[in-house]
PDB file of C-alpha atoms in Angstrom:
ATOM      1  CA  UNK A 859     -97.224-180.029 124.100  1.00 65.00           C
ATOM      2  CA  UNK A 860    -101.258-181.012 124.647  1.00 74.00           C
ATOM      3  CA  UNK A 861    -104.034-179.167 123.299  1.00 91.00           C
ATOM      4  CA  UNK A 862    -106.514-177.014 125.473  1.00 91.00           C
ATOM      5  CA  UNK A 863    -109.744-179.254 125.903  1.00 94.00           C
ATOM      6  CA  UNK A 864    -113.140-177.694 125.404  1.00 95.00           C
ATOM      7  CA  UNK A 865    -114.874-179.264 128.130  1.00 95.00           C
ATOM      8  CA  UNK A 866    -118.312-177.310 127.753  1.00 96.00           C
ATOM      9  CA  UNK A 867    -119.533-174.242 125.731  1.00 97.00           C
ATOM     10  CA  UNK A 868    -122.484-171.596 126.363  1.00 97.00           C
ATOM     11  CA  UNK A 869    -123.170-168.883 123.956  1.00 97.00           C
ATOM     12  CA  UNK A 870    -123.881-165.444 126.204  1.00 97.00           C
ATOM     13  CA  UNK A 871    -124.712-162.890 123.049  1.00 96.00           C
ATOM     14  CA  UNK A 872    -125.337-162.946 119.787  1.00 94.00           C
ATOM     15  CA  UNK A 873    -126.728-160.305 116.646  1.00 92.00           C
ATOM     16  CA  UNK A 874    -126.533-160.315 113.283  1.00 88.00           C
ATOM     17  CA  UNK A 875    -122.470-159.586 113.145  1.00 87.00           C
ATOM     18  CA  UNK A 876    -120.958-161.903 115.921  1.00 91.00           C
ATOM     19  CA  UNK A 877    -121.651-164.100 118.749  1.00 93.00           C
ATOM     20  CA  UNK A 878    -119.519-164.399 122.150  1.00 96.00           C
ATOM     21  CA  UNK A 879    -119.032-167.755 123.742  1.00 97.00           C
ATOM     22  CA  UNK A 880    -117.776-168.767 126.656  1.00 97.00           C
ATOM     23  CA  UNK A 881    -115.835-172.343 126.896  1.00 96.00           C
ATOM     24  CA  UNK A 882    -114.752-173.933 129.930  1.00 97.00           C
ATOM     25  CA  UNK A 883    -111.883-175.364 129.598  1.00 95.00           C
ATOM     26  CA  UNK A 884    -108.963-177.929 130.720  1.00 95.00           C
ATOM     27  CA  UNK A 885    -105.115-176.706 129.620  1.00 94.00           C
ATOM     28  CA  UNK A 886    -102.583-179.399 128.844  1.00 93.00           C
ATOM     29  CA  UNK A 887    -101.223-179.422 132.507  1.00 94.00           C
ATOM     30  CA  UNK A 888    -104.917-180.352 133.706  1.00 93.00           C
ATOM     31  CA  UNK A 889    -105.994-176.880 135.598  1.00 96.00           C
ATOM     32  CA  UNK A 890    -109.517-175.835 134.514  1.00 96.00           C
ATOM     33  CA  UNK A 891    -110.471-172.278 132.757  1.00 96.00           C
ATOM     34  CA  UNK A 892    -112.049-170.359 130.492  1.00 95.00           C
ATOM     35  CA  UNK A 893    -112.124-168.337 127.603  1.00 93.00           C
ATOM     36  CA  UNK A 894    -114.292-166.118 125.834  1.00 95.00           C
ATOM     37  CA  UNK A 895    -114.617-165.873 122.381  1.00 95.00           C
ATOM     38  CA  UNK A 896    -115.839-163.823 119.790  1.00 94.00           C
ATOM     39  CA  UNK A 897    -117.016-165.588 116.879  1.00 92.00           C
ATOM     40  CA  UNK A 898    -117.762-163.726 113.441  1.00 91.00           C
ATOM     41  CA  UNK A 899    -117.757-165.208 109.879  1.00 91.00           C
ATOM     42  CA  UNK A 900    -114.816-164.670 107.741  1.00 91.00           C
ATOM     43  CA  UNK A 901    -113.971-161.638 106.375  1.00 93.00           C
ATOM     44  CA  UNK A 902    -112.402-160.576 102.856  1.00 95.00           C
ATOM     45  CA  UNK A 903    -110.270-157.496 102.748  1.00 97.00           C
ATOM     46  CA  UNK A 904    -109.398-156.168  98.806  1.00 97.00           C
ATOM     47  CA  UNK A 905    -106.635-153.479  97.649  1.00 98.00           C
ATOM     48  CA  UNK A 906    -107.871-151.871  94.972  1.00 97.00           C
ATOM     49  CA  UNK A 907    -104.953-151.013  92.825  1.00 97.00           C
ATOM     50  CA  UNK A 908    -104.278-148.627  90.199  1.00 96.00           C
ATOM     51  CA  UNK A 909    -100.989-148.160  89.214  1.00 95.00           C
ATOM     52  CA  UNK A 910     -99.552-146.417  91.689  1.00 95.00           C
ATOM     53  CA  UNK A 911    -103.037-145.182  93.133  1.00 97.00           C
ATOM     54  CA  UNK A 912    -104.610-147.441  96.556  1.00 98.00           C
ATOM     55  CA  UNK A 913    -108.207-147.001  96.945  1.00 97.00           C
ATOM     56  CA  UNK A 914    -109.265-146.546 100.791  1.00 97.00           C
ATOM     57  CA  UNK A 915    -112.650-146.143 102.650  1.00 95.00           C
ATOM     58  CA  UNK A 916    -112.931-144.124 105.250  1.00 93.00           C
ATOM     59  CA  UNK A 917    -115.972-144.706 108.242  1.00 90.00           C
ATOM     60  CA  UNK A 918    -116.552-144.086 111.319  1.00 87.00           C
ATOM     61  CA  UNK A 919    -115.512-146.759 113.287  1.00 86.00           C
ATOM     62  CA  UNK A 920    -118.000-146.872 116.613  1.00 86.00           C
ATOM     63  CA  UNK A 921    -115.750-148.950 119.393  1.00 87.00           C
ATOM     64  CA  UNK A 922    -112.931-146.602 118.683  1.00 90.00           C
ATOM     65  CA  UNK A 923    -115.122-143.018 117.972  1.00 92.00           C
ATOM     66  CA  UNK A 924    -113.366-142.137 115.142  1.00 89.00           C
ATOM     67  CA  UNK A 925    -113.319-141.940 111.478  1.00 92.00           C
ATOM     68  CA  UNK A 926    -110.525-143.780 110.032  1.00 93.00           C
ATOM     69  CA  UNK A 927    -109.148-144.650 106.597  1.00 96.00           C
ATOM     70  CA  UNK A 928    -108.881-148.841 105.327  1.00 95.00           C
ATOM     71  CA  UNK A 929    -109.247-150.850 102.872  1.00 97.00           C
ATOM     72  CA  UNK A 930    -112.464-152.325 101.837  1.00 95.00           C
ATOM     73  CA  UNK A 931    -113.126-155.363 103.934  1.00 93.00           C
ATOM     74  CA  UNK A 932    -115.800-157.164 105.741  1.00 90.00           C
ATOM     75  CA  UNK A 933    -118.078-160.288 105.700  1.00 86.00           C
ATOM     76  CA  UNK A 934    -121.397-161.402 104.460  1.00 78.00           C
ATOM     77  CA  UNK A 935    -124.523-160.107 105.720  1.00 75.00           C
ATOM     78  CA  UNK A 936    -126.220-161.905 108.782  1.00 70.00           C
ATOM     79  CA  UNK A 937    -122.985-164.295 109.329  1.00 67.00           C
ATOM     80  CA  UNK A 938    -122.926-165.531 106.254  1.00 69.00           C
ATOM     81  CA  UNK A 939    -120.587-167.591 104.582  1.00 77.00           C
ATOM     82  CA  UNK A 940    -119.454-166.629 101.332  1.00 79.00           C
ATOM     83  CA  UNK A 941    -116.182-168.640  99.431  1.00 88.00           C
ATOM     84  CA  UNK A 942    -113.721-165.736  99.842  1.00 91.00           C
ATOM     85  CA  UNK A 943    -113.280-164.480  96.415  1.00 93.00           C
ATOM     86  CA  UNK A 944    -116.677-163.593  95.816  1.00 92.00           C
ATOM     87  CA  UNK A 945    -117.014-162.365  99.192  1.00 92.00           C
ATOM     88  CA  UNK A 946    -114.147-159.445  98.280  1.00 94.00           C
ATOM     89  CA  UNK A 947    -115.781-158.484  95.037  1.00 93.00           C
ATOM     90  CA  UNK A 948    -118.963-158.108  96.492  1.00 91.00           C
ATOM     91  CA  UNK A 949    -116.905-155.957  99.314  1.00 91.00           C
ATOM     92  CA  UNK A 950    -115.175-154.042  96.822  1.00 94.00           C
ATOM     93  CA  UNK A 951    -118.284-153.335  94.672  1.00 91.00           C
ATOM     94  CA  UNK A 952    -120.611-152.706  97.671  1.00 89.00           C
ATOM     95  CA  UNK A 953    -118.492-149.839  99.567  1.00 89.00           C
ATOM     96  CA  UNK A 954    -116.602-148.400  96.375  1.00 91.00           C
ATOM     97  CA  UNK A 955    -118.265-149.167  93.045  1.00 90.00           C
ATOM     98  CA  UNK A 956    -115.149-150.595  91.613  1.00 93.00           C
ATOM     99  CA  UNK A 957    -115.388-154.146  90.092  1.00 93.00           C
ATOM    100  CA  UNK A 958    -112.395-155.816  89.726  1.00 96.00           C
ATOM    101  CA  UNK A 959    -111.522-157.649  86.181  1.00 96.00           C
ATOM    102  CA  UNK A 960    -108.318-158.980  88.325  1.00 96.00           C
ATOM    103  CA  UNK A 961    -108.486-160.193  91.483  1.00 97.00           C
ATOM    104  CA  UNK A 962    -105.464-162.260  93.049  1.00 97.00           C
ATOM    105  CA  UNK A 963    -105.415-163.558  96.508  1.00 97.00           C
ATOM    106  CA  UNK A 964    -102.565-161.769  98.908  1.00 97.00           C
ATOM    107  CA  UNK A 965    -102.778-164.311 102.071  1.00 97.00           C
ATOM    108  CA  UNK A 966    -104.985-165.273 105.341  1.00 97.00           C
ATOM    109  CA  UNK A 967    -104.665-162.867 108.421  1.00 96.00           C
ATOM    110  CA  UNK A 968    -105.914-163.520 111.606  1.00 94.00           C
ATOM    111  CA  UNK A 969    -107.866-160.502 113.294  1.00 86.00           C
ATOM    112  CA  UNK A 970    -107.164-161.267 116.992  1.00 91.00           C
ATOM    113  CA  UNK A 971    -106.240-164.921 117.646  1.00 89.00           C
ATOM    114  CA  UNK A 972    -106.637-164.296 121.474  1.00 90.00           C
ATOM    115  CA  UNK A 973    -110.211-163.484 121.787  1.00 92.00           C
ATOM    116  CA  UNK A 974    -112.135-164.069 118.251  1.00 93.00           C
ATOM    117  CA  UNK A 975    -112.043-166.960 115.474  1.00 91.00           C
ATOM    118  CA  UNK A 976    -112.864-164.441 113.030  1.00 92.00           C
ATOM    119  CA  UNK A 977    -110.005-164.773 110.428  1.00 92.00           C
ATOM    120  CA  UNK A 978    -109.890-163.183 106.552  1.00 95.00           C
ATOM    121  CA  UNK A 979    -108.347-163.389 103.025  1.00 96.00           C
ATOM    122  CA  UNK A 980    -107.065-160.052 101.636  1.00 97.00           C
ATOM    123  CA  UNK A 981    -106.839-159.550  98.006  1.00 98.00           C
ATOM    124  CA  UNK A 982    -105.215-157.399  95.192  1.00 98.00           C
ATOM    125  CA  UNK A 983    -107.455-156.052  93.040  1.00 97.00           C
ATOM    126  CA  UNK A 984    -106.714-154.433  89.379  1.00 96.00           C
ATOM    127  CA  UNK A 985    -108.210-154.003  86.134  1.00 95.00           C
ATOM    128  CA  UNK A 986    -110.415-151.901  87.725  1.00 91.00           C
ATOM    129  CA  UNK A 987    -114.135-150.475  86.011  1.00 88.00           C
ATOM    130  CA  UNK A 988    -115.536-147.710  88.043  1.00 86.00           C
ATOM    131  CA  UNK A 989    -119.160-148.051  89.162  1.00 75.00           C
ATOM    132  CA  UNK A 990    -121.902-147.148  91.628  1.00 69.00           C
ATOM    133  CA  UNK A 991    -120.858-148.281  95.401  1.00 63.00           C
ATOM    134  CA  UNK A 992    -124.218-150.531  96.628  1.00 64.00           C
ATOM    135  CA  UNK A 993    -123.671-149.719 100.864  1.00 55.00           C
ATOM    136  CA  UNK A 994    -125.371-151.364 103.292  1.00 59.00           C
ATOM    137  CA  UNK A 995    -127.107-148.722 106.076  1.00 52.00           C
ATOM    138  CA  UNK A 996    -124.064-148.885 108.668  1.00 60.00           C
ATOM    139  CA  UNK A 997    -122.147-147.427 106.016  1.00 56.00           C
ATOM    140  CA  UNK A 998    -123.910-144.693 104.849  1.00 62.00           C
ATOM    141  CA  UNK A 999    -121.578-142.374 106.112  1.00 75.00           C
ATOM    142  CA  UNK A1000    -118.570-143.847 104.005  1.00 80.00           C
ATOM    143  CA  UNK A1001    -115.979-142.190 101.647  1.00 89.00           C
ATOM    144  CA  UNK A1002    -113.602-143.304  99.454  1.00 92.00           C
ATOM    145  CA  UNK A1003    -110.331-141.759  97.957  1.00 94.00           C
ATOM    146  CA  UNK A1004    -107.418-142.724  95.770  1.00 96.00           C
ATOM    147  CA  UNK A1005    -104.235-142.044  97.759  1.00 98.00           C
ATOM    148  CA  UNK A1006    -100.514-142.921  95.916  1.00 98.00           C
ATOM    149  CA  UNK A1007     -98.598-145.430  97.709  1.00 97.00           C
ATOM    150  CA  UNK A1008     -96.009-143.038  99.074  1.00 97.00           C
ATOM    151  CA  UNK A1009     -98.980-140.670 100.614  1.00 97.00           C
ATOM    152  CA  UNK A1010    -100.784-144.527 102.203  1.00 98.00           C
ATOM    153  CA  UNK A1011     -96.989-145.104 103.528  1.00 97.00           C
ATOM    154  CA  UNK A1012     -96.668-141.729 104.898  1.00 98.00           C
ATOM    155  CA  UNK A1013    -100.310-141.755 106.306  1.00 97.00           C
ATOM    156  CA  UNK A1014     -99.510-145.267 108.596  1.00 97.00           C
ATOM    157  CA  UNK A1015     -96.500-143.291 109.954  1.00 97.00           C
ATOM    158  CA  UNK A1016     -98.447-140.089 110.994  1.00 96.00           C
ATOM    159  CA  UNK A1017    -100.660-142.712 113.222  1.00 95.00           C
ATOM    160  CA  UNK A1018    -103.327-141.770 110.325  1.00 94.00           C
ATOM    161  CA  UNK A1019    -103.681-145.135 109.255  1.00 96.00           C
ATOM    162  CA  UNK A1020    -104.108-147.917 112.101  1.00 94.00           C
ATOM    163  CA  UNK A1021    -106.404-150.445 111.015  1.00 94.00           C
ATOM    164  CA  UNK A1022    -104.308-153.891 111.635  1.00 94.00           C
ATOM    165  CA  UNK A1023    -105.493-155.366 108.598  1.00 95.00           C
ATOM    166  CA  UNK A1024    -105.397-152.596 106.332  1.00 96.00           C
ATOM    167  CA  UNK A1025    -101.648-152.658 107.653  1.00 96.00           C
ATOM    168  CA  UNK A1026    -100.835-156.350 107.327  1.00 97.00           C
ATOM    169  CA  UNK A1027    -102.574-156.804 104.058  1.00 97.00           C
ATOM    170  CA  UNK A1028    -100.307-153.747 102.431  1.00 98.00           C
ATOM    171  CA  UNK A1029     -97.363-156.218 103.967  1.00 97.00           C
ATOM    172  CA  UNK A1030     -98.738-159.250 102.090  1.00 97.00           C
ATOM    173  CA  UNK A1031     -99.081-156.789  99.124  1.00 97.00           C
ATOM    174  CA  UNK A1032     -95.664-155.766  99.075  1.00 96.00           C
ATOM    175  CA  UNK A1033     -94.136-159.571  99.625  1.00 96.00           C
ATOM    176  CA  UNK A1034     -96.260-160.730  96.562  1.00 95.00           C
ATOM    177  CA  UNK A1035     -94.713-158.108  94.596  1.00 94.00           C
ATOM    178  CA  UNK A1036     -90.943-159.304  95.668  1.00 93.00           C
ATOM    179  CA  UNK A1037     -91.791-162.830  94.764  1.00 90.00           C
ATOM    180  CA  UNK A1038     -93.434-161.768  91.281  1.00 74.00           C
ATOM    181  CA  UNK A1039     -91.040-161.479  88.676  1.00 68.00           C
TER     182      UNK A1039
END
């Protein structure tokens, strides 16, 4: 099957966190279209692991209006690119204080493939020293906790836990650990 053609592209917003496109566009059977896009750097998610013990952030997350619990993630500052690894230590540092003395890479997720390019690397971190968490200003009103494994399980099926990521990286986690002797 063809390709979709970009056959002209306009940017329509842009801040310090994204921009949105809009392409014009020509799909494989030849009809014309368009799409809009959200573009945002990559972003680096990170499970802090200790033992049995998941460390989670919890923020107020603005589109939705309500505080929610995650893991750690997000991208550079003014869109940014950072090589992924460093990107999640300076994530896990900056909103929990935590610096990592092991950090292996889970897999690549795709936030929403339908709308925004934006696409990340989640990580398991371990060997864990405790420090002081360095937040930017939009996250002055985060928290963080230690939560076991069964309680982060049991909090995804109360609806407690929805962030997609935090949810697909936890999948990643627990395929690594089948395929690690």
């Amino acid at each position: 099957m063809g390709r979709v053609e970009t056959l002209g592209s306009r940017q329509v917003y842009a801040n310090p966190w994204m921009t949105i496109r809009e392409d014009d566009i020509r799909r494989p059977d030849g009809s014309v279209g368009i799409y809009g896009v959200v573009d945002k750097p990559d972003y680096a998610l990170v499970i802090a692991m200790d033992g049995d013990r998941l460390q989670l952030v919890e923020q107020f997350r603005y589109p939705l209006g309500i505080r929610r619990w995650e893991f750690p993630q997000g991208t550079a500052p003014n869109r940014a690119h950072l090589e992924p690894r460093e990107l999640a230590a300076r994530e896990l540092r900056e909103e929990t204080g935590l610096v990592a003395g092991r950090m292996v890479e889970l897999g690549l997720l795709d936030v929403a493939p339908g709308m925004s390019s934006q696409r990340g690397r989640a990580f398991l971190a371990t060997e864990l020293t405790v420090g002081d968490a360095e937040r930017e200003h939009e996250e002055q009103d985060m928290r963080t906790a230690w939560f076991s494994r069964d309680e982060f399980e049991a909090m995804i099926r109360r609806g407690e836990i929805t962030d997609a990521q935090s949810v697909a990286a936890y999948t990643l986690l627990l395929l690594h650990e089948r395929a690690t002797p």
